[in-house]
Structures are given as structure tokens and as C-alpha cells.
PDB file of C-alpha atoms in Angstrom:
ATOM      1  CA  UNK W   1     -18.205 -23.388  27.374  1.00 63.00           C
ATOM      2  CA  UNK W   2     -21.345 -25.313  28.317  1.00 73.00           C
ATOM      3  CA  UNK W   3     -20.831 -27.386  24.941  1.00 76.00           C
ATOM      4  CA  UNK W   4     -17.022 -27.656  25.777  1.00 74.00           C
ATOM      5  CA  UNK W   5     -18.230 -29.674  29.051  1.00 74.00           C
ATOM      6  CA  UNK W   6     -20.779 -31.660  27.275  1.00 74.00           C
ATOM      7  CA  UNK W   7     -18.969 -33.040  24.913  1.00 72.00           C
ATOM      8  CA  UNK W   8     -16.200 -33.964  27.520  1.00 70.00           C
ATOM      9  CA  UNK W   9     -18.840 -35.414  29.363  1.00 71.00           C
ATOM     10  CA  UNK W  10     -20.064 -38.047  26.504  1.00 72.00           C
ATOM     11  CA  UNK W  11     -16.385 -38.646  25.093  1.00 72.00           C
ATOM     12  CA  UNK W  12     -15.641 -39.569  28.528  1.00 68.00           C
ATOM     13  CA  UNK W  13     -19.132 -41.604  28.809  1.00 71.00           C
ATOM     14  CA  UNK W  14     -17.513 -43.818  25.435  1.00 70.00           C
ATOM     15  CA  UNK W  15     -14.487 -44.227  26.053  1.00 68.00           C
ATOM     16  CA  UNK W  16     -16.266 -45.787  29.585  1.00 64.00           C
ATOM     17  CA  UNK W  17     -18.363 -48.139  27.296  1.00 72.00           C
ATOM     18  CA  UNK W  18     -16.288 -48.816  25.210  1.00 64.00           C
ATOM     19  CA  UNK W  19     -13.897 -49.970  28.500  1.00 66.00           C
ATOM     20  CA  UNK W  20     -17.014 -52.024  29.210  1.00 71.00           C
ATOM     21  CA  UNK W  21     -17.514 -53.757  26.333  1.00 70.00           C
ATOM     22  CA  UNK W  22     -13.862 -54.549  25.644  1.00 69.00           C
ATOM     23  CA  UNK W  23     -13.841 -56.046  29.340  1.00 72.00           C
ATOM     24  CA  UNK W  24     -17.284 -58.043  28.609  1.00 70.00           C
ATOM     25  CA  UNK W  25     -15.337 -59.229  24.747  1.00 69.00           C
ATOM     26  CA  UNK W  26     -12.557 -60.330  27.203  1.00 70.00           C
ATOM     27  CA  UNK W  27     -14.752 -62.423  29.759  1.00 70.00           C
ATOM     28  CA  UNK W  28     -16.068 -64.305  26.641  1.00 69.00           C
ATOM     29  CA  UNK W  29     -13.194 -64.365  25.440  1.00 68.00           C
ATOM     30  CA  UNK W  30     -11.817 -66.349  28.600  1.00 66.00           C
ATOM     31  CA  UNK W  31     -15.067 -68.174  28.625  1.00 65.00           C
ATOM     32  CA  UNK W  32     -14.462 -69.749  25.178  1.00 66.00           C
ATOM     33  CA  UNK W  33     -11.155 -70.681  26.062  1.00 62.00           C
ATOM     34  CA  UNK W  34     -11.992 -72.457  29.193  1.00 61.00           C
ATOM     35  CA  UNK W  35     -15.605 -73.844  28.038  1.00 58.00           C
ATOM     36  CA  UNK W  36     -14.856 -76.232  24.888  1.00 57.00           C
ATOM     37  CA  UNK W  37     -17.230 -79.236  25.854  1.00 54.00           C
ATOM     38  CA  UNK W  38     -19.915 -79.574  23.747  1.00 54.00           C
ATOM     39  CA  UNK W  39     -22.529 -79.303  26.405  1.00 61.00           C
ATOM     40  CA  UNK W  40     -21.071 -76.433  28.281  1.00 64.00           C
ATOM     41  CA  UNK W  41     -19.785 -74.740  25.323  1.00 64.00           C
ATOM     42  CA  UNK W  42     -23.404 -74.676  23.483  1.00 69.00           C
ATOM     43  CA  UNK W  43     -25.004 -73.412  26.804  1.00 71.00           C
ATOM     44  CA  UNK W  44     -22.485 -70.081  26.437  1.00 71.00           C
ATOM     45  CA  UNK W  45     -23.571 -70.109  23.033  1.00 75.00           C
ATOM     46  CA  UNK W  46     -26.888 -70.171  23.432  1.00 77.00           C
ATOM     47  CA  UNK W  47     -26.714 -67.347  26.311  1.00 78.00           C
ATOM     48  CA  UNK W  48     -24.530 -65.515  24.061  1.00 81.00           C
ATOM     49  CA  UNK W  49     -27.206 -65.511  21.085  1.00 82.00           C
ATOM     50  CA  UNK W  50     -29.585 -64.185  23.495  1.00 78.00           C
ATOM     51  CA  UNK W  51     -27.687 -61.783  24.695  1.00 81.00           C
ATOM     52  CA  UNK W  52     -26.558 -60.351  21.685  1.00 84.00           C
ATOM     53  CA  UNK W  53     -30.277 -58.525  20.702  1.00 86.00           C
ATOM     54  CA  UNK W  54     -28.948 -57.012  17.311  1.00 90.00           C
ATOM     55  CA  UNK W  55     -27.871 -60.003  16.309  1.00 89.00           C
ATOM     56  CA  UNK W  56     -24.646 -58.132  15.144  1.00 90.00           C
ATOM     57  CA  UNK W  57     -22.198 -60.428  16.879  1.00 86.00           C
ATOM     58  CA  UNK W  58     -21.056 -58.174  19.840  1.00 86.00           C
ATOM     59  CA  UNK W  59     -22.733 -57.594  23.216  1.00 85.00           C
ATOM     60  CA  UNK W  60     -22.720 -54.297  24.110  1.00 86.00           C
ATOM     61  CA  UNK W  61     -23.087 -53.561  28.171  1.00 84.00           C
ATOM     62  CA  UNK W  62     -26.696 -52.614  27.753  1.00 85.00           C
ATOM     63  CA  UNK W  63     -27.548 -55.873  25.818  1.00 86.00           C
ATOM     64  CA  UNK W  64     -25.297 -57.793  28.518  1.00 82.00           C
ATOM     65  CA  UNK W  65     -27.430 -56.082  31.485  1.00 78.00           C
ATOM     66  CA  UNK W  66     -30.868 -56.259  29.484  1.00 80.00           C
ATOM     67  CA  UNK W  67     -30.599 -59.793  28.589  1.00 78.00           C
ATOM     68  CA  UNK W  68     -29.193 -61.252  31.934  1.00 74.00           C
ATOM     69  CA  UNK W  69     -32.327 -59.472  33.638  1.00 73.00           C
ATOM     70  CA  UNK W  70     -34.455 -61.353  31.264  1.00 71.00           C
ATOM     71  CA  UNK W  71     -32.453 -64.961  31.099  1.00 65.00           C
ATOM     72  CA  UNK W  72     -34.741 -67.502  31.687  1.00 60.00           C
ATOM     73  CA  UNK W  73     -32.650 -68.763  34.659  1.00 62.00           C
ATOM     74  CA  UNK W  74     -33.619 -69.882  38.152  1.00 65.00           C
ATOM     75  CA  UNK W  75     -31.876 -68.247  40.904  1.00 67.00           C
ATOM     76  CA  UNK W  76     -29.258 -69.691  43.401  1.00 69.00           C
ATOM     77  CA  UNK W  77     -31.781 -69.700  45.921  1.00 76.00           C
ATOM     78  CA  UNK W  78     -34.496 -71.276  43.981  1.00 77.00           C
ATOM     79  CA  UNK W  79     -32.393 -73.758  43.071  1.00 76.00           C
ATOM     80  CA  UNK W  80     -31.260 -74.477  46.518  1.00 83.00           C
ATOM     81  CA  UNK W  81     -34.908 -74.581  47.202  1.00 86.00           C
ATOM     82  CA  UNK W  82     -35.941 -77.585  44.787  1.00 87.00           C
ATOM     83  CA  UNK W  83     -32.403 -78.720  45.954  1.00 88.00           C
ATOM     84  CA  UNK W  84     -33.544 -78.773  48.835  1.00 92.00           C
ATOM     85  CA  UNK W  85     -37.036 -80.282  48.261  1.00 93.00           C
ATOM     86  CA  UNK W  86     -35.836 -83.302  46.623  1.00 93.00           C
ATOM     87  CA  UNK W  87     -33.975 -84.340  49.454  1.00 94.00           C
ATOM     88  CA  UNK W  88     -36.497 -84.287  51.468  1.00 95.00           C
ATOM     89  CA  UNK W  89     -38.873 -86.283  48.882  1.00 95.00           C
ATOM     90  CA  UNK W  90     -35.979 -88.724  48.526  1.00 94.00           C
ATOM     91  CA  UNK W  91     -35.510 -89.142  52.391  1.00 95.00           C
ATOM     92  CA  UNK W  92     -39.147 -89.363  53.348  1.00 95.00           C
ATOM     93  CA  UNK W  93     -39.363 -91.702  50.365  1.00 95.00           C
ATOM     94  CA  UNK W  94     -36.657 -94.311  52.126  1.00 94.00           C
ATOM     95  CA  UNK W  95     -37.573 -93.609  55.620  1.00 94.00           C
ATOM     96  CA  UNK W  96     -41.165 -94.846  53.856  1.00 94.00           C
ATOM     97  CA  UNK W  97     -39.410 -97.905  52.041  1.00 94.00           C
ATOM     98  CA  UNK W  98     -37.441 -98.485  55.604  1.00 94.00           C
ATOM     99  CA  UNK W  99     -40.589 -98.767  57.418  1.00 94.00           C
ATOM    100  CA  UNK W 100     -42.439-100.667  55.506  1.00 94.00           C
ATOM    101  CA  UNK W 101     -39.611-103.240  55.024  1.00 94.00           C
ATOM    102  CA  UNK W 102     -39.858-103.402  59.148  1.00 93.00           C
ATOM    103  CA  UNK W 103     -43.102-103.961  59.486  1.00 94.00           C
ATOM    104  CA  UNK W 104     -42.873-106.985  57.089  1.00 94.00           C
ATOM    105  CA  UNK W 105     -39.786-108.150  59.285  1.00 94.00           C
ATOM    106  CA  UNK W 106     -42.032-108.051  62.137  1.00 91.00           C
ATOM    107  CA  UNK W 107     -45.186-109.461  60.134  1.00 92.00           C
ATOM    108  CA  UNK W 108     -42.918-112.250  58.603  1.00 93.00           C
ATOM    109  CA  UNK W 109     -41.694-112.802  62.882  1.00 88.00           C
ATOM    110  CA  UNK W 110     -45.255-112.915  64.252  1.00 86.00           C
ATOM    111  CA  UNK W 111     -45.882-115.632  61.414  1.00 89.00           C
ATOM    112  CA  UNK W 112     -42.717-117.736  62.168  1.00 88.00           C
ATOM    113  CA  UNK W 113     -43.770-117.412  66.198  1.00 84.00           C
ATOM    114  CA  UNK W 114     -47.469-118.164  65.178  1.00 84.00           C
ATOM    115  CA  UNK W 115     -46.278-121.492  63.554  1.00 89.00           C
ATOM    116  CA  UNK W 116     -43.676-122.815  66.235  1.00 90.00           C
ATOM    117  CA  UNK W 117     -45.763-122.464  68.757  1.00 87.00           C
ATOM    118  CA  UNK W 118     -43.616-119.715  70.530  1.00 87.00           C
ATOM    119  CA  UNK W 119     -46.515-117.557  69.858  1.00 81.00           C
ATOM    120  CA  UNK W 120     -48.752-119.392  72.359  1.00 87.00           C
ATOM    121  CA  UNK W 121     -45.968-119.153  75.131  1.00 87.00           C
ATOM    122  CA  UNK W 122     -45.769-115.461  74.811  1.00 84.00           C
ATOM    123  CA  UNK W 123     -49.101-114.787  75.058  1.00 88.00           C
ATOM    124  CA  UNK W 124     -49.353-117.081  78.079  1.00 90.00           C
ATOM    125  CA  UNK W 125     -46.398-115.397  79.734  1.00 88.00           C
ATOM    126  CA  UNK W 126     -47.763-111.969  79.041  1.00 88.00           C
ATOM    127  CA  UNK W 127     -50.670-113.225  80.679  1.00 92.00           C
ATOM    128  CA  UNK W 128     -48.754-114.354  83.668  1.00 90.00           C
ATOM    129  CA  UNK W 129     -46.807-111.842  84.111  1.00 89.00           C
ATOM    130  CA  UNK W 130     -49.937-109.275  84.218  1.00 91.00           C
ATOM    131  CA  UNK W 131     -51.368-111.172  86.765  1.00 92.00           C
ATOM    132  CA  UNK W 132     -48.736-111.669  88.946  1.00 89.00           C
ATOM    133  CA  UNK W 133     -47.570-107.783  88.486  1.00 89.00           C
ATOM    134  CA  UNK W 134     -44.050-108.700  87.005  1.00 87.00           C
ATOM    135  CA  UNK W 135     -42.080-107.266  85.090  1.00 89.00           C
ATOM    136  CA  UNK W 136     -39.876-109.319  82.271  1.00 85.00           C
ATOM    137  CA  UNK W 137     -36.306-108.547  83.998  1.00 87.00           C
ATOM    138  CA  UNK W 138     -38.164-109.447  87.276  1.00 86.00           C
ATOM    139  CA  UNK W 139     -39.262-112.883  85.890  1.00 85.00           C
ATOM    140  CA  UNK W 140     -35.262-113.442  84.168  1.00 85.00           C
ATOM    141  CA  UNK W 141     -33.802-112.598  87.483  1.00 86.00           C
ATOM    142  CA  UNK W 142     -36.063-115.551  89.560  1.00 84.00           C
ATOM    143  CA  UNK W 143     -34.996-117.817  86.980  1.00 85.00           C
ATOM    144  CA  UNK W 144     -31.430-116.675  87.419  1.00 86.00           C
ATOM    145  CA  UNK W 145     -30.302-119.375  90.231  1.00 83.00           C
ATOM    146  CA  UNK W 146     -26.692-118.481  90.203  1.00 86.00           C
ATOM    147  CA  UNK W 147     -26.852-114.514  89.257  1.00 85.00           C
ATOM    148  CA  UNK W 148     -25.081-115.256  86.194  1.00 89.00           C
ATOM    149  CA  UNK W 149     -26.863-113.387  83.935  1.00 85.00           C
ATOM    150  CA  UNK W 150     -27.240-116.883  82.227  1.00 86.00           C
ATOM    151  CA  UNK W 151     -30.708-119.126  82.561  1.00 84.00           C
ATOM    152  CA  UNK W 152     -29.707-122.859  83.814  1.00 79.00           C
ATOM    153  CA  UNK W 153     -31.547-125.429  83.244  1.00 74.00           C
ATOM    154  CA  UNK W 154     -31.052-127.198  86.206  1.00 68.00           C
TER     155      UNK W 154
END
């Protein structure tokens, strides 16, 4: 009786590998169909060669779970990570760019100011304006006869 149930038991364990590996021969199947581009196609190739350990042209369900434990593949999350990393090298990397193009704005200003002369005036008005405790609106709003929000020259 004993052997009676044993050998139930491991007929019943094949025919459930068997189901397995006729399910894993369809996804490949399926895969082959969808995946005819040279670059993607070679890629399932290449996992399929690894995959199949006995070289014998099948992939059983133990080769299938042996071999995608040891495929050399990052995960999702690692991935996402240097995903992740990148864009951050790539924004800090124009906010650097972006900055440095301002400051030469501003140098190339101060040079232009320094030349015309306008330099001069703002340092003098800065000056002025510390001394007489004055803010810049305050001194635009004295020279604002009318309250136009325009400075006259009359």
C-alpha cells in the first residue's frame, strides 16, 4: 500500500513538471514570437543559453529557477537607484552650468557699468543713500513729482 501511494505521489509530482515545463516551452514560445529584433531577440537568446545548464536545448523548471537566481541582472530597484542618481548628477550638473553662466552675466554687467561710468553713480548713490538712511523706493518716490510711478525730468 505504502508503495501504491508513493508512486502516486511522484507520477503526480511529473505530470506537475512536466505541466511546468510545457508552460515555461510556451512563454518562450510567445517570447520568440513577439521578440524578433535583433537586439532584443539575441538578449532572450543569450538568457536562454544560460538558462538551459545541460545545454540540451530545453529548460527544465529547476534550470529556469536556478539560472534566474544566478542571472547577472540588476534589480528594479537598483536600477531605479542609478536611475535615480543620474538625474541628480545631470541636474546638479546644469544647475552648476546655470550658475556659472549668471555669474558671468553679472561679471560681464559690472564690466559694462565699470566702463560707462554708471558704476561710479551707483556707488555714489549707495553712499548717499547710507548716509541719509534711505531706502531705494524712498529715494524713487521724492523724485516722483506727480506720483506717477514715472521719473520727470522737469
Amino acid at each position: 500500500k505504502h508503495e501504491i501511494e508513493q508512486g502516486l505521489i511522484r507520477a503526480h509530482t511529473a505530470q506537475v513538471e512536466l505541466f511546468k515545463e510545457q508552460k515555461v516551452g510556451e512563454i518562450l514560445m510567445k517570447l520568440e514570437g513577439r521578440f524578433h529584433e535583433d537586439k532584443v531577440w539575441g538578449r532572450v537568446r543569450e538568457l536562454f543559453d544560460h538558462l538551459d545548464a545541460d545545454k540540451s536545448g530545453e529548460i527544465t523548471v529547476k534550470e529556469l529557477r536556478k539560472g534566474l537566481q544566478n542571472w547577472n541582472q540588476k534589480s528594479a530597484q537598483e536600477r531605479f537607484r542609478e536611475k535615480k542618481k543620474e538625474e541628480i548628477k545631470k541636474a546638479m550638473a546644469a544647475k552648476k552650468a546655470d550658475k556659472a553662466a549668471s555669474e558671468d552675466r553679472l561679471k560681464k554687467r559690472l564690466e559694462e557699468a565699470e566702463k560707462s561710468g554708471a558704476m561710479v553713480v551707483l556707488v555714489k548713490l549707495e553712499q548717499m543713500l547710507k548716509a541719509k538712511v534711505m531706502r531705494t523706493v524712498d529715494l524713487f518716490n521724492k523724485l516722483d513729482a506727480d506720483g506717477d510711478g514715472d521719473i520727470d525730468i522737469d
